Coordinates of C-alpha atoms in Angstrom, one line a residue:
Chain D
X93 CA 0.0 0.0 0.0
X94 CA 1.1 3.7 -0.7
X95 CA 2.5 5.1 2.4
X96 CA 2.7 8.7 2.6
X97 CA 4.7 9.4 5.5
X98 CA 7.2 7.6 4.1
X99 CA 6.6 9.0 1.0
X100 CA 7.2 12.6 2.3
X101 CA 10.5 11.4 3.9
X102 CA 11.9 9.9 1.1
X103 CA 11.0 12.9 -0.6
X104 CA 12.3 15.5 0.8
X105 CA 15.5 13.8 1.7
X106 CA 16.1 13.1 -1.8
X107 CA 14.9 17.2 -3.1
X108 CA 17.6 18.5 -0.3
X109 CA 19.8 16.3 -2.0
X110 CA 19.0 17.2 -5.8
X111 CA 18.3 20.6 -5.4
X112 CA 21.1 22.8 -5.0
X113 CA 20.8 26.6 -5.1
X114 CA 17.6 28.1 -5.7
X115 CA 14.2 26.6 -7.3
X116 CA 10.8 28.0 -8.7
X117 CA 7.8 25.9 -8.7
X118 CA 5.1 26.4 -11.5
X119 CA 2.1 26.8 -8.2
X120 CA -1.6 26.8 -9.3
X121 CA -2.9 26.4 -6.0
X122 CA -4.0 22.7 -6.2
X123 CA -3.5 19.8 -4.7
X124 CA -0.6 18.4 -7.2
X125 CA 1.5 22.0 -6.9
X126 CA 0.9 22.8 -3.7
X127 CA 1.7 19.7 -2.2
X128 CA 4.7 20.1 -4.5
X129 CA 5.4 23.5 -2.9
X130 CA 5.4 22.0 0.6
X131 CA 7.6 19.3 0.3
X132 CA 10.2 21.4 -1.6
X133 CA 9.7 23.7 0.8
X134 CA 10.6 21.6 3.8
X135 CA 13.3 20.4 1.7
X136 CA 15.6 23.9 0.9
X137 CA 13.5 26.3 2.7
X138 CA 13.2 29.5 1.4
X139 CA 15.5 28.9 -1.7
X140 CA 12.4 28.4 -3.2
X141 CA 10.2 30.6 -5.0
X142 CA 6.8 29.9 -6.1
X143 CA 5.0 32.0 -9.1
X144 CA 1.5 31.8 -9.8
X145 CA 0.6 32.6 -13.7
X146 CA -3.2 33.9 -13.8
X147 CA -3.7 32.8 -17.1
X148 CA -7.3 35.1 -17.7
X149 CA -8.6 31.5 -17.8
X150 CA -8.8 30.8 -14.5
X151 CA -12.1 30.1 -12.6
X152 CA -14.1 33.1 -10.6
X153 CA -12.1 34.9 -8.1
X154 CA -9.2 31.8 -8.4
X155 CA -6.0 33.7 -8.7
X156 CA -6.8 36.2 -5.3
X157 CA -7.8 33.2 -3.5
X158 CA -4.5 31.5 -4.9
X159 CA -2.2 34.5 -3.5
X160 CA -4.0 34.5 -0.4
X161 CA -2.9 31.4 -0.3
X162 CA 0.7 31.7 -0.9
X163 CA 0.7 34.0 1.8
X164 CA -0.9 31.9 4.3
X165 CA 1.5 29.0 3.4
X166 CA 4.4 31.4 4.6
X167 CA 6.0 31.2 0.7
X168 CA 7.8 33.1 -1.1
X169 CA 5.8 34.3 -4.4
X170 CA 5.8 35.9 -7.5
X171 CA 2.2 37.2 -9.0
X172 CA 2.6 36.9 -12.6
X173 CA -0.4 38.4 -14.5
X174 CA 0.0 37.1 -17.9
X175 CA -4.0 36.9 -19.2
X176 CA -3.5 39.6 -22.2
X177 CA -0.5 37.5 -23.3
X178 CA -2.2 34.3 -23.0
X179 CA -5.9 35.4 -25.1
X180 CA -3.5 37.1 -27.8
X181 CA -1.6 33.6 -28.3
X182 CA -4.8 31.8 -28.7
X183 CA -6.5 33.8 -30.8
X184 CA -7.8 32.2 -34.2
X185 CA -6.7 28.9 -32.3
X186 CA -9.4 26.4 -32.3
X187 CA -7.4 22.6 -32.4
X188 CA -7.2 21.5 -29.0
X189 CA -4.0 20.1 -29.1
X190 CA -2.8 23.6 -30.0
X191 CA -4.1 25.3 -27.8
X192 CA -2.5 23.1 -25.0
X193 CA 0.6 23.3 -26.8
X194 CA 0.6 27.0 -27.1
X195 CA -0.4 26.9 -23.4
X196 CA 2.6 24.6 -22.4
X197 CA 5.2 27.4 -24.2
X198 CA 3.6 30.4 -22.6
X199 CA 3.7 29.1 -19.2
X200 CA 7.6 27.5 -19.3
X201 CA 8.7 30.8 -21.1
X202 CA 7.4 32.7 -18.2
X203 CA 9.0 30.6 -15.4
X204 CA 12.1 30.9 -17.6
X205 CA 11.7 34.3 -17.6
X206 CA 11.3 35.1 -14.1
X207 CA 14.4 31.9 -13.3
X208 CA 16.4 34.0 -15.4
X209 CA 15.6 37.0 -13.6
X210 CA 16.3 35.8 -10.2
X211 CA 19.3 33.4 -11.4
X212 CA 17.1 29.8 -10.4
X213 CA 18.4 26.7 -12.0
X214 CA 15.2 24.4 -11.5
X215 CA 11.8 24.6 -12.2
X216 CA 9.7 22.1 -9.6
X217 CA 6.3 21.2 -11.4
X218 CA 3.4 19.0 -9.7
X219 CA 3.3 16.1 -12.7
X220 CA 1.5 13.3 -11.7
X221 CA 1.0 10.0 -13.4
X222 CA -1.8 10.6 -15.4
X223 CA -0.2 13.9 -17.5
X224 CA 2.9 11.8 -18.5
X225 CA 0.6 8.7 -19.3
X226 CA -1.7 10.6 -21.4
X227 CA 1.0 12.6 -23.3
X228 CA 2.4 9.8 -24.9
X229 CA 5.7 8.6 -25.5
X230 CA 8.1 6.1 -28.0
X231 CA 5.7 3.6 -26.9
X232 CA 2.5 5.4 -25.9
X233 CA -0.2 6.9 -27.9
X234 CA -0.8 10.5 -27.4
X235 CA -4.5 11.1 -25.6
X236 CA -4.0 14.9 -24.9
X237 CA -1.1 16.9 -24.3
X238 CA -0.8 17.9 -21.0
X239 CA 0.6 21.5 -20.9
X240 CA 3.6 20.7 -17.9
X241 CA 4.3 17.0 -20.1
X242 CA 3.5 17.2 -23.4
X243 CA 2.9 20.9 -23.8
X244 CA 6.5 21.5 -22.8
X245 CA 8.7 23.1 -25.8
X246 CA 12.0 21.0 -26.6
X247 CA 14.4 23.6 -25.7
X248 CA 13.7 24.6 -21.6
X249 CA 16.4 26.5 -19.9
X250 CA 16.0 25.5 -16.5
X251 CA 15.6 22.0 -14.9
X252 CA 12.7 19.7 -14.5
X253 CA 12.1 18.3 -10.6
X254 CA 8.8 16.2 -10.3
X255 CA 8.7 14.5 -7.5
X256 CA 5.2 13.2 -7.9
X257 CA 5.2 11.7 -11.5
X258 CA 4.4 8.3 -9.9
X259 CA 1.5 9.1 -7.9
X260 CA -1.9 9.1 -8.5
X261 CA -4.4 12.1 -7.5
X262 CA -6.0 9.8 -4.9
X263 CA -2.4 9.4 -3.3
X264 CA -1.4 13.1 -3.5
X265 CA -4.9 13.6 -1.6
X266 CA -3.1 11.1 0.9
X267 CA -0.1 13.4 1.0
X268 CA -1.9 16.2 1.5
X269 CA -3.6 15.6 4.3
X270 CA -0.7 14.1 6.4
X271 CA 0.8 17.5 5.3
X272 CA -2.4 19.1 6.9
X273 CA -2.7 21.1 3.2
X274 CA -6.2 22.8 3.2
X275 CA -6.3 22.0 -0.8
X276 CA -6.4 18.2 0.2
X277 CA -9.7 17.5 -1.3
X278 CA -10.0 20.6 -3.9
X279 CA -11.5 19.2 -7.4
X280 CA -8.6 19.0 -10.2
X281 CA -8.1 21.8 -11.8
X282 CA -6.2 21.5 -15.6
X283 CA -3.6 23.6 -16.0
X284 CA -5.0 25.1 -19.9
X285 CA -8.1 26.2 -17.3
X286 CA -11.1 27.4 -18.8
X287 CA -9.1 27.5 -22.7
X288 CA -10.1 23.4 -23.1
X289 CA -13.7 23.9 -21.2
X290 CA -14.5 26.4 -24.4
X291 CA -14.3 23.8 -27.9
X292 CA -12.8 25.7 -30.4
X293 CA -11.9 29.5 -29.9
X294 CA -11.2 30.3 -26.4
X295 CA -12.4 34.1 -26.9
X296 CA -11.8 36.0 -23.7
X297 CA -15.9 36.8 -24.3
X298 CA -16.6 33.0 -24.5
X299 CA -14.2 32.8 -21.1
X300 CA -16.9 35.1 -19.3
X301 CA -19.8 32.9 -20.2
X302 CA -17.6 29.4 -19.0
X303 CA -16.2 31.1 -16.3
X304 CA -19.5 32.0 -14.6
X305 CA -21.2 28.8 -15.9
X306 CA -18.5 26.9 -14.0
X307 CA -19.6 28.8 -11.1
X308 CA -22.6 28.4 -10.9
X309 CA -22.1 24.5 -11.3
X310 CA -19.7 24.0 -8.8
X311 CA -21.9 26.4 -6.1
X312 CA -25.0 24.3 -6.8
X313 CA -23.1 20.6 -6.8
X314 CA -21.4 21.7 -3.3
X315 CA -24.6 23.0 -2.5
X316 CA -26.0 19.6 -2.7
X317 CA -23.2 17.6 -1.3
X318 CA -23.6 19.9 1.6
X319 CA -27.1 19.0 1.9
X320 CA -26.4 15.2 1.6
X321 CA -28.6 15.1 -1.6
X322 CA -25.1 14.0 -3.2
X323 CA -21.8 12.1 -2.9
X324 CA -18.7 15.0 -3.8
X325 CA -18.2 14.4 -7.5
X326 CA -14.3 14.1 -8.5
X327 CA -14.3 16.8 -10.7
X328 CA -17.5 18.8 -11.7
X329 CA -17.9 21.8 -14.3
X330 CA -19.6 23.2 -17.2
X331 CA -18.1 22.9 -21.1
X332 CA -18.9 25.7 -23.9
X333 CA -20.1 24.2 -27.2
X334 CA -20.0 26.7 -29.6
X335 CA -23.0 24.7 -31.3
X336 CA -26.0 27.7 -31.8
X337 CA -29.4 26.5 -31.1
X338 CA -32.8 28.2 -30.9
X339 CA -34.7 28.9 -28.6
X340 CA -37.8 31.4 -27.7
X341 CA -37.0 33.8 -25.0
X342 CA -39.5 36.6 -23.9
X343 CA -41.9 36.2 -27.1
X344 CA -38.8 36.7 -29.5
X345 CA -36.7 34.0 -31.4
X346 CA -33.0 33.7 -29.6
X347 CA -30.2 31.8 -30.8
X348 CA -27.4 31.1 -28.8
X349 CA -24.8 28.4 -27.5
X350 CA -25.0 25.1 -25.8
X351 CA -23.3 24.5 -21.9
X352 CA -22.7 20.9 -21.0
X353 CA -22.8 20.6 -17.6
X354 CA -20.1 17.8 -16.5
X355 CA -19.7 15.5 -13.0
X356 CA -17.9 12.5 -12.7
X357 CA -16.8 10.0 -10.4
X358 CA -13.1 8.3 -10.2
X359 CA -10.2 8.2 -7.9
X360 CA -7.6 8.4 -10.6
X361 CA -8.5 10.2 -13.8
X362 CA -7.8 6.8 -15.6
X363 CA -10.9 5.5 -16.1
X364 CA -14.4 7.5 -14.6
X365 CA -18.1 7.2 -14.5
X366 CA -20.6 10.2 -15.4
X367 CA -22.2 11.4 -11.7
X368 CA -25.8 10.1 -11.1
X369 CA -26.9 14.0 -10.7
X370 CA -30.4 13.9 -9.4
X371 CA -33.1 16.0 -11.2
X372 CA -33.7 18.8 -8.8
X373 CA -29.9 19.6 -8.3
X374 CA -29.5 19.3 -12.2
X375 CA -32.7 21.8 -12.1
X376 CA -31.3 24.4 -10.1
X377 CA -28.1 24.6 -12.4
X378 CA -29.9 24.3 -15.3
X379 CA -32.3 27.4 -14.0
X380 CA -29.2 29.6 -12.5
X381 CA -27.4 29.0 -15.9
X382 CA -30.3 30.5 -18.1
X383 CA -31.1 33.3 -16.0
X384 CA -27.2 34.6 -15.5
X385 CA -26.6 33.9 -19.0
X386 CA -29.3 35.2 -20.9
X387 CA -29.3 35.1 -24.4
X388 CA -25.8 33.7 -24.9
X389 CA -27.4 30.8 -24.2
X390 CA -30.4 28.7 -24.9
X391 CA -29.7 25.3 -24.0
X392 CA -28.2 23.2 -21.6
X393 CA -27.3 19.3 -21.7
X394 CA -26.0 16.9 -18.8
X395 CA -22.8 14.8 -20.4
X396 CA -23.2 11.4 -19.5
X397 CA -20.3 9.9 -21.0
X398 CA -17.9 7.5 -19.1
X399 CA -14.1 7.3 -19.6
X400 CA -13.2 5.3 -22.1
X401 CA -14.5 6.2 -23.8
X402 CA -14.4 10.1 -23.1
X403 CA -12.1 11.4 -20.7
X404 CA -13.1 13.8 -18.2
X405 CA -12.0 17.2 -19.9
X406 CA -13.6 17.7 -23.0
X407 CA -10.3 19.0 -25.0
Chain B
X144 CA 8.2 -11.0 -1.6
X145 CA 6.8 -12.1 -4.5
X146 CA 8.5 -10.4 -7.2
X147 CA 6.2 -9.9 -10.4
X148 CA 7.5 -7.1 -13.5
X149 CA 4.9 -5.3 -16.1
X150 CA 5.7 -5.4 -19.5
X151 CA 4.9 -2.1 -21.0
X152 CA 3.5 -2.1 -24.8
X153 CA 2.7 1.2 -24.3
X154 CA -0.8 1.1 -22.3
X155 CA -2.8 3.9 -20.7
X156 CA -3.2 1.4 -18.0
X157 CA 0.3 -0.1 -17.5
X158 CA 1.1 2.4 -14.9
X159 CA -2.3 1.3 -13.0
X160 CA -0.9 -2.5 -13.0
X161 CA 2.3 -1.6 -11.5
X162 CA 0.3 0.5 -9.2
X163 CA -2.1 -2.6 -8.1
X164 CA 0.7 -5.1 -8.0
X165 CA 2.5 -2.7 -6.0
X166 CA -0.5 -1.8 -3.2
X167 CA -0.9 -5.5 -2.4
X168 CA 2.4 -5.8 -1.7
X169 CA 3.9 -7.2 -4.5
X170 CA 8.0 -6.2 -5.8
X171 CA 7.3 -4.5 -9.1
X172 CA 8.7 -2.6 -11.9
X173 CA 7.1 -1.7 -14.9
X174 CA 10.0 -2.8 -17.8
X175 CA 9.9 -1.8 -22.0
X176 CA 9.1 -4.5 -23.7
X177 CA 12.1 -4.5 -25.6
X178 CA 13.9 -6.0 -22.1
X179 CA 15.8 -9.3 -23.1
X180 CA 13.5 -12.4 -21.7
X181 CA 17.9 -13.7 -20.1
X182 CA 17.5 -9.5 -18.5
X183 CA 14.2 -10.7 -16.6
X184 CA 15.4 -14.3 -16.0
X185 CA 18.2 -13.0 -14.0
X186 CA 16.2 -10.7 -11.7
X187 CA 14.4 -13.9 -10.8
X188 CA 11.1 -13.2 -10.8
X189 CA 8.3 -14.9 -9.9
X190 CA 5.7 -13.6 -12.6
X191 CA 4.9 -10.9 -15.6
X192 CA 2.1 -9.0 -17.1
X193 CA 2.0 -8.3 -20.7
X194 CA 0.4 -4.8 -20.5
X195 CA -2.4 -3.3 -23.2
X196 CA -1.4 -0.9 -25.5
X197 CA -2.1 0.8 -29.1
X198 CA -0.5 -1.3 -31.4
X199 CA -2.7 -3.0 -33.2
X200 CA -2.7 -6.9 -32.6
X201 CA -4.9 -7.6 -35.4
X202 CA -2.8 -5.9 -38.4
X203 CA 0.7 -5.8 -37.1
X204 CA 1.6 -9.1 -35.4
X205 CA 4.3 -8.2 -33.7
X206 CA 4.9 -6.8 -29.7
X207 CA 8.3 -6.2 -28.7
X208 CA 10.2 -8.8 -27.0
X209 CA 6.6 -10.9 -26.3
X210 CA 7.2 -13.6 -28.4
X211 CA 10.6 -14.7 -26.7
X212 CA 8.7 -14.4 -22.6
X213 CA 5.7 -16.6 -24.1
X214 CA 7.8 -19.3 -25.4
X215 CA 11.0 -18.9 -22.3
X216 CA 9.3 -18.4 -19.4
X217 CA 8.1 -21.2 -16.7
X218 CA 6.5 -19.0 -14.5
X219 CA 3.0 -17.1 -14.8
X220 CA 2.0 -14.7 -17.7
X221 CA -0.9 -12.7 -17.3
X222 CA -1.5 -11.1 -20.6
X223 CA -4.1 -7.9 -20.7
X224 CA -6.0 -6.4 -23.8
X225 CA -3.1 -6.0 -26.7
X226 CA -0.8 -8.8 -24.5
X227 CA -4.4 -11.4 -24.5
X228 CA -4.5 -10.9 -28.0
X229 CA -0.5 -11.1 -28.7
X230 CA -1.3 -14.6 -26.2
X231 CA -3.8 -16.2 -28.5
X232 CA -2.2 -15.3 -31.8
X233 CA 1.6 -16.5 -30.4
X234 CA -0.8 -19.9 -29.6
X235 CA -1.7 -20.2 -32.9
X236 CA -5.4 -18.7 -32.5
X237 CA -6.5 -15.4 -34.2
X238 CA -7.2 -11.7 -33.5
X239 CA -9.1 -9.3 -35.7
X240 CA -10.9 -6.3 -35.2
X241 CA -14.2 -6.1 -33.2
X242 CA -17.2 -6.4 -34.6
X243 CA -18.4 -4.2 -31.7
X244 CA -15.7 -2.6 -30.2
X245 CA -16.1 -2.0 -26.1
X246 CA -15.6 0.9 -24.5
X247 CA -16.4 1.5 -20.4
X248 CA -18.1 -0.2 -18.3
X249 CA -19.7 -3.8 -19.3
X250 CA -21.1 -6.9 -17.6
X251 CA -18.7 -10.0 -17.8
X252 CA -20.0 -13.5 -17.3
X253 CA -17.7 -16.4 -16.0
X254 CA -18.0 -19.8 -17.7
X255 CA -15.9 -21.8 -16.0
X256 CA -14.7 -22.1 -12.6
X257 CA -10.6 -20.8 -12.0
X258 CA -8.2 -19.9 -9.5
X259 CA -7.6 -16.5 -11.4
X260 CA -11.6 -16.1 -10.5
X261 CA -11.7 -17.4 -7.2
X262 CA -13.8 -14.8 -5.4
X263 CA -15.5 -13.3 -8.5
X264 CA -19.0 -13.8 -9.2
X265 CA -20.7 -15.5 -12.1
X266 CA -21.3 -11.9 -13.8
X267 CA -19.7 -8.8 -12.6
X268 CA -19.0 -5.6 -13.9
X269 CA -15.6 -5.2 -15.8
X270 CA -13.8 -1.7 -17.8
X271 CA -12.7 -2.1 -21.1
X272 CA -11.4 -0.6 -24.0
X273 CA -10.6 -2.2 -27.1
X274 CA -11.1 -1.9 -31.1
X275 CA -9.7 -5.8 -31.6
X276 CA -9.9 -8.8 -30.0
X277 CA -9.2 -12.6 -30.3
X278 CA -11.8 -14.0 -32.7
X279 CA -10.4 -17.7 -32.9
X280 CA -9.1 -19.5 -29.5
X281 CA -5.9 -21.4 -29.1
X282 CA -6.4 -24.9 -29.3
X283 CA -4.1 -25.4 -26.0
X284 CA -6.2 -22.6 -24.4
X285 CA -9.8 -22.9 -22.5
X286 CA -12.6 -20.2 -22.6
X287 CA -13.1 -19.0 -19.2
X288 CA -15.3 -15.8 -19.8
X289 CA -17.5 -13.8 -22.2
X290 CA -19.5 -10.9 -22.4
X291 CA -22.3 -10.2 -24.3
X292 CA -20.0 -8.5 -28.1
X293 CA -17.0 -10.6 -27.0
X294 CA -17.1 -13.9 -27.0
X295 CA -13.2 -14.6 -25.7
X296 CA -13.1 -12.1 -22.3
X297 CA -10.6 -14.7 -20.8
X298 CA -8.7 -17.5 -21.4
X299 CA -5.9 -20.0 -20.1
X300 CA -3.6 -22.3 -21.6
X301 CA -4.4 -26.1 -20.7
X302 CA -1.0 -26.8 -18.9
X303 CA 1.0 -23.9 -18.3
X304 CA 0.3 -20.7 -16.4
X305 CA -0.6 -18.7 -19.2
X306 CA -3.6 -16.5 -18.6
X307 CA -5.1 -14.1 -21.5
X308 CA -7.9 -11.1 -20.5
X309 CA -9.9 -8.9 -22.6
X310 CA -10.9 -6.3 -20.1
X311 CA -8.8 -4.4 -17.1
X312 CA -8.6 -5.9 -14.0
X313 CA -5.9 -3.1 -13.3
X314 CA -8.6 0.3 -13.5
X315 CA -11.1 1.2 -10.7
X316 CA -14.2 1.0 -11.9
X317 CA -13.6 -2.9 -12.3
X318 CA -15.6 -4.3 -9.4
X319 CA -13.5 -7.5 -8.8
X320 CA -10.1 -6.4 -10.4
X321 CA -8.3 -6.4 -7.3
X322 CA -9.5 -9.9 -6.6
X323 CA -8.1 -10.7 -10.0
X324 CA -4.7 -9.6 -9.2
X325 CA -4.2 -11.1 -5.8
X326 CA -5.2 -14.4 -7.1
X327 CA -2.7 -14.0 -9.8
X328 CA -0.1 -13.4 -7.5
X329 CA -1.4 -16.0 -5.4
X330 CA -0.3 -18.7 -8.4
X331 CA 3.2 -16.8 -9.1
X332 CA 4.2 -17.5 -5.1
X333 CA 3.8 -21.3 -5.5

């Protein structure tokens, strides 16, 4: 069985050991980074630096709570506010692989940036099992680049640490908590953000209809987990489909996108199993939804697609 | 300890084998499949899993270094998805591509009592994901499970302790997968 004290020991002996001189670490604020951040942290102290990119695709009010954070964990951060860069570099962009691609760049030429700046040799990133997996290798097919695996450009001028490139979500959660982390049991998060939960175009005017549809989904599915109507879904969110529909709003034709609303449950991200949402909670989202988003749009869909063969993201 | 090593063809699920070998104790390393059958011999173990993977069994009929474990090796071989299929055709049986390929969640049924299935009911859910699969059985091998688009979910050869499955036992969502493993590793420690 995985043990995560011995984990952590292991760990951080071996990070003192590796890591000489100063490090950054690419921090998000979820579980994967920040556990990341603490073990490096008890490993070379405050030789390390951690910089949070707000990408303009983060979820609602993400990247304060983020650098409140950081400052609660006692690190020592960097605030990089890169969203005008990121929108102009996906503009026109609409092939998801792409667009993750693009992503990957952006973020290690930032972190190489800001190493350069503050003469850091090593880059820690929170990798886990399933981003390496699904990127693909000599040997593996590729599923979907993740942006810290397979989103990474072949050049990098600073050097890769991932100490959790073995471990599974489930067992970082395990970390966490011995840890004491307060992300321990925050949903995943992808590091592309709201860019893959828009197909096609990720238009920083689409982003404000995802961003507050993801909102609203996750206040209403916490809602009913706090209410024991539901079990906590692994991850849970709402997708854009740029698919235009019509629909009759106050007497006058309207014609506007499609959400999918998203839940499902897995301990892994391998393999997962579309949330048995009842009606009345899928109601409420599906009522909030229409009423913040007026006419952009008109319909709403639950996904109920397992993985295989989906996978959890839709891009 | 027992000591059992994955094969990696280049599955999205090798990773999870290693990682269910590994929680129930087992010494385990997940090793390309290019790894010389003398290389494994020499580490003594006790057992190997031929992992799943993209290639396609039933148009290219080759799988690394496969062939050479199947016809060296006197310990157990549990071969999954793309190794099942690699199994069956080394044995002289067939693979081709599904008629209905399965994706997810499906209902097994056993057909035959085993040790691999000790502990497993008669019909249980199972994870899957393939687009081939073996059409023709080996004539050393016995059928041990179906489901309702595949008629060849399991097999094993008739004397040695060659096992071939269709579906993951290594992924979550596969009710009795665990169960699977530990009584494969119960057959490598004797």
């Amino acid at each position: 069985m995985f043990d995560a004290e011995k984990f952590i020991e292991k760990t951080v002996d071996q990070l003192r050991e590796k890591i000489k001189g100063k490090a950054l670490i690419a921090f998000s604020g979820g579980v994967d980074s920040t556990v990341c951040a603490a073990l490096v942290n008890n490993a070379i102290g405050d030789r390390l630096i951690a910089a949070h990119v707000d990408t303009g695709y983060m979820r609602k009010n993400e990247s304060i709570g983020v650098k409140k954070m950081m400052e609660e964990l006692g690190l020592n951060y960097r605030f990089i506010d890169a969203s005008k860069e990121f929108y102009a570099s996906l503009k026109n962009v609409e092939d998801p692989e792409e667009k993750r691609k693009i992503i990957g760049e952006k973020f290690i030429r930032l972190f190489e940036k800001t190493a350069k700046e503050e003469g850091i040799e090593y880059l820690v990133q929170g990798t886990i099992a399933p981003d390496w997996i699904e990127s693909g290798d000599e040997l593996r097919d590729t599923i979907k680049s993740h942006h810290n695996v397979g989103g990474l450009p072949e050049d990098i001028a600073v050097k890769l640490v991932e100490p959790l490139r073995d471990l599974y979500k489930d067992e970082v959660r395990k970390v966490a908590r011995v840890l004491k982390l307060p992300v321990s049991e925050r949903q995943p998060f992808p590091g592309p953000g709201l860019a893959i939960r828009i197909i096609g175009e990720a238009t920083p005017k689409k982003t404000e209809v995802i961003r507050e549809a993801c909102y609203i989904v996750e206040k209403e599915i916490e809602n009913a987990v706090k209410q024991g109507i539901i079990e906590k879904p692994w991850q849970y969110f709402a997708v854009l489909i740029p698919v235009k529909t019509v629909g009759v709003q106050g007497d006058k034709r309207a014609y506007g996108y499609t959400i999918a609303i998203r839940a499902v449950q897995s301990v892994d991200a391998m393999t997962c199993k579309y949330s048995y949402i009842p009606h009345e909670v899928l109601d409420n989202i599906s009522i909030k939804i229409a009423n913040a988003l007026g006419d952009k749009i008109n319909r709403i869909v639950y996904d109920v697609t397992n993985k295989p063969p989906g996978t959890v993201e839709w891009e | 300890m027992v000591r059992i090593y994955v094969i990696d063809n280049g599955g999205q699920w090798t990773h999870r084998e290693w990682r269910t070998l590994r929680d129930i104790d087992v010494d385990t390393k997940i090793v390309p499949n290019t790894t010389p059958f003398e290389d494994l011999d020499n580490e003594n173990i006790d057992g190997l899993v031929l992992s799943g993977g993209a290639p396609r069994i039933a148009l290219e009929s080759k799988l690394g270094k496969c062939t050479e474990y199947l016809e060296k090796a006197d310990f157990p071989i549990l071969g999954i998805c793309a190794g099942h299929q690699f199994m069956a055709q080394f044995f002289g049986g067939k693979a081709a591509p599904s008629k209905v390929p399965e994706f997810g969640k499906i209902e097994l049924t056993l057909l035959k009592d085993d040790k691999l299935f000790e502990g497993v009911p008669k019909e249980s859910i199972v994870w899957e994901s393939h687009n081939d699969e073996v059409t023709v059985l080996p004539e050393e091998f016995e059928l041990l499970a179906e489901s309702e688009s595949c008629k060849i979910q399991a097999m094993r050869h008739k004397e040695k302790p060659f096992y071939g499955l269709q579906f993951h036992p290594e992924v979550e969502h596969t009710e009795y997968g665990e169960q699977i493993f530990k009584n494969f590793v119960n057959m490598c420690k004797t």
